[in-house]
Coordinates of C-alpha atoms in Angstrom, one line a residue:
M569 CA 74.5 82.4 103.5
Q570 CA 77.3 80.2 104.5
Q571 CA 80.4 82.7 104.9
S572 CA 83.2 80.7 103.1
N573 CA 86.6 82.0 104.1
C574 CA 88.8 80.4 101.3
F575 CA 90.6 82.2 98.4
P576 CA 90.1 79.8 95.6
K577 CA 91.9 80.4 92.2
K578 CA 88.8 81.1 90.4
E579 CA 88.6 84.4 92.6
H580 CA 91.9 85.6 91.1
L581 CA 91.9 88.3 88.8
C582 CA 94.0 86.7 85.9
G583 CA 94.3 87.3 82.1
E584 CA 96.0 90.1 80.6
I585 CA 93.4 91.6 78.7
R586 CA 91.0 91.8 82.1
I587 CA 93.9 93.3 83.9
N588 CA 94.4 96.0 81.4
K589 CA 90.8 96.7 81.1
L590 CA 91.0 97.3 85.0
Y591 CA 93.8 99.7 84.9
A592 CA 92.6 101.5 82.1
E593 CA 88.7 102.0 83.4
G594 CA 88.8 101.3 86.6
K595 CA 88.9 103.9 89.7
A596 CA 91.5 104.2 92.3
F597 CA 92.3 105.0 96.1
I598 CA 94.8 104.8 98.2
A599 CA 94.1 103.1 101.9
Y600 CA 97.9 103.3 102.9
P601 CA 99.7 101.0 102.5
F602 CA 97.6 99.7 99.5
R603 CA 96.8 101.3 96.3
V604 CA 93.3 100.0 95.4
V605 CA 92.4 100.0 91.8
Y606 CA 88.6 98.8 91.3
R607 CA 86.1 98.2 88.3
I608 CA 82.1 97.7 89.1
V609 CA 80.8 95.4 86.4
K610 CA 77.0 95.2 86.4
I611 CA 76.6 91.5 85.4
Q612 CA 75.6 88.4 87.9
A613 CA 78.5 86.3 88.0
D614 CA 79.4 83.2 90.4
V615 CA 82.4 84.9 91.4
P616 CA 81.2 88.2 92.9
V617 CA 84.8 89.5 93.4
L618 CA 88.0 88.9 91.5
V619 CA 91.4 90.2 93.2
L620 CA 94.8 90.8 91.9
V621 CA 97.5 91.2 94.7
S622 CA 100.9 92.6 93.8
V623 CA 104.0 94.1 95.6
P624 CA 106.4 95.8 93.3
K625 CA 109.9 94.8 92.9
K626 CA 111.2 98.1 93.0
R627 CA 110.4 98.4 96.5
F628 CA 111.2 95.0 98.2
K629 CA 114.1 93.6 95.8
R630 CA 114.3 90.2 97.9
A631 CA 111.5 87.9 96.8
V632 CA 111.0 86.3 100.4
K633 CA 110.1 90.0 101.5
R634 CA 107.7 90.4 98.4
N635 CA 106.1 86.9 99.1
K636 CA 105.5 87.4 102.9
I637 CA 103.8 90.6 102.2
K638 CA 101.7 89.0 99.5
R639 CA 100.7 86.2 101.7
L640 CA 99.7 88.7 104.5
M641 CA 98.0 90.7 102.0
R642 CA 95.6 87.6 100.8
E643 CA 95.2 86.7 104.6
A644 CA 93.8 89.7 105.5
Y645 CA 91.6 89.7 102.1
R646 CA 90.7 86.3 102.7
L647 CA 89.4 86.7 106.2
N648 CA 87.5 90.0 105.5
K649 CA 86.2 89.3 102.2
H650 CA 82.8 89.0 103.2
L651 CA 82.2 92.7 103.6
L652 CA 82.6 93.0 100.1
T653 CA 80.9 89.6 98.6
D654 CA 77.7 90.1 100.4
V655 CA 77.2 93.7 99.1
C656 CA 78.1 92.2 95.4
A657 CA 75.7 89.5 95.9
Q658 CA 72.7 91.5 97.0
N659 CA 73.2 94.1 94.1
A660 CA 74.0 91.3 91.2
C661 CA 77.3 92.9 90.3
Q662 CA 80.8 91.7 90.2
V663 CA 83.9 93.9 91.6
Q664 CA 87.3 93.3 89.9
M665 CA 89.8 94.8 92.1
A666 CA 93.6 95.1 92.4
L667 CA 95.5 95.7 95.5
N668 CA 98.8 97.3 95.3
Y669 CA 101.4 97.5 98.1
V670 CA 103.0 101.2 98.0
S671 CA 104.8 101.4 101.1
D672 CA 108.3 101.2 101.4
T673 CA 108.7 99.3 104.7
E674 CA 107.0 96.3 106.0
M675 CA 103.8 96.5 108.2
D676 CA 102.7 94.1 110.7
Y677 CA 99.6 92.0 110.2
K678 CA 97.2 94.1 112.6
A679 CA 98.0 97.4 110.7
M680 CA 97.4 95.6 107.4
E681 CA 94.3 94.0 108.4
T682 CA 92.4 97.3 109.5
K683 CA 93.4 98.9 106.5
M684 CA 92.1 96.0 104.1
I685 CA 89.0 96.5 106.2
D686 CA 89.0 100.0 105.3
A687 CA 89.5 99.7 101.8
L688 CA 87.0 96.9 101.4
T689 CA 84.2 98.9 103.3
K690 CA 85.0 101.9 100.9
I691 CA 84.2 99.7 97.9
S692 CA 81.3 98.4 99.2
Q693 CA 79.8 101.9 100.1
R694 CA 80.3 103.0 96.7
I695 CA 78.6 99.9 95.2
E696 CA 75.6 100.9 97.3

């Protein structure tokens, strides 16, 4: 299967009902600096993973810093999403997940990427 390294709008988790259901019924774990809330749905969907990225205003007052952290989080996910999408395609399921940044300090990209890989592999192991 050809790997697509893009993160289009259809892979973003949108809609108040879906997001509320994710936080109400989903399971959570912490891969510091991320709090990952995920929900596995046993349906065959054209999009195997839906992702929500958030950085709280309480921790980072300036929008510039929040936006920079969100860009780094999306980039780390975009380059490593194949770890999760392949498993979802094999098991005919869809994962809805929220990535919340919980650290008070800004991390560099390399550390963020390694933690993203840890989080994605943990979810893929729970699917199998």
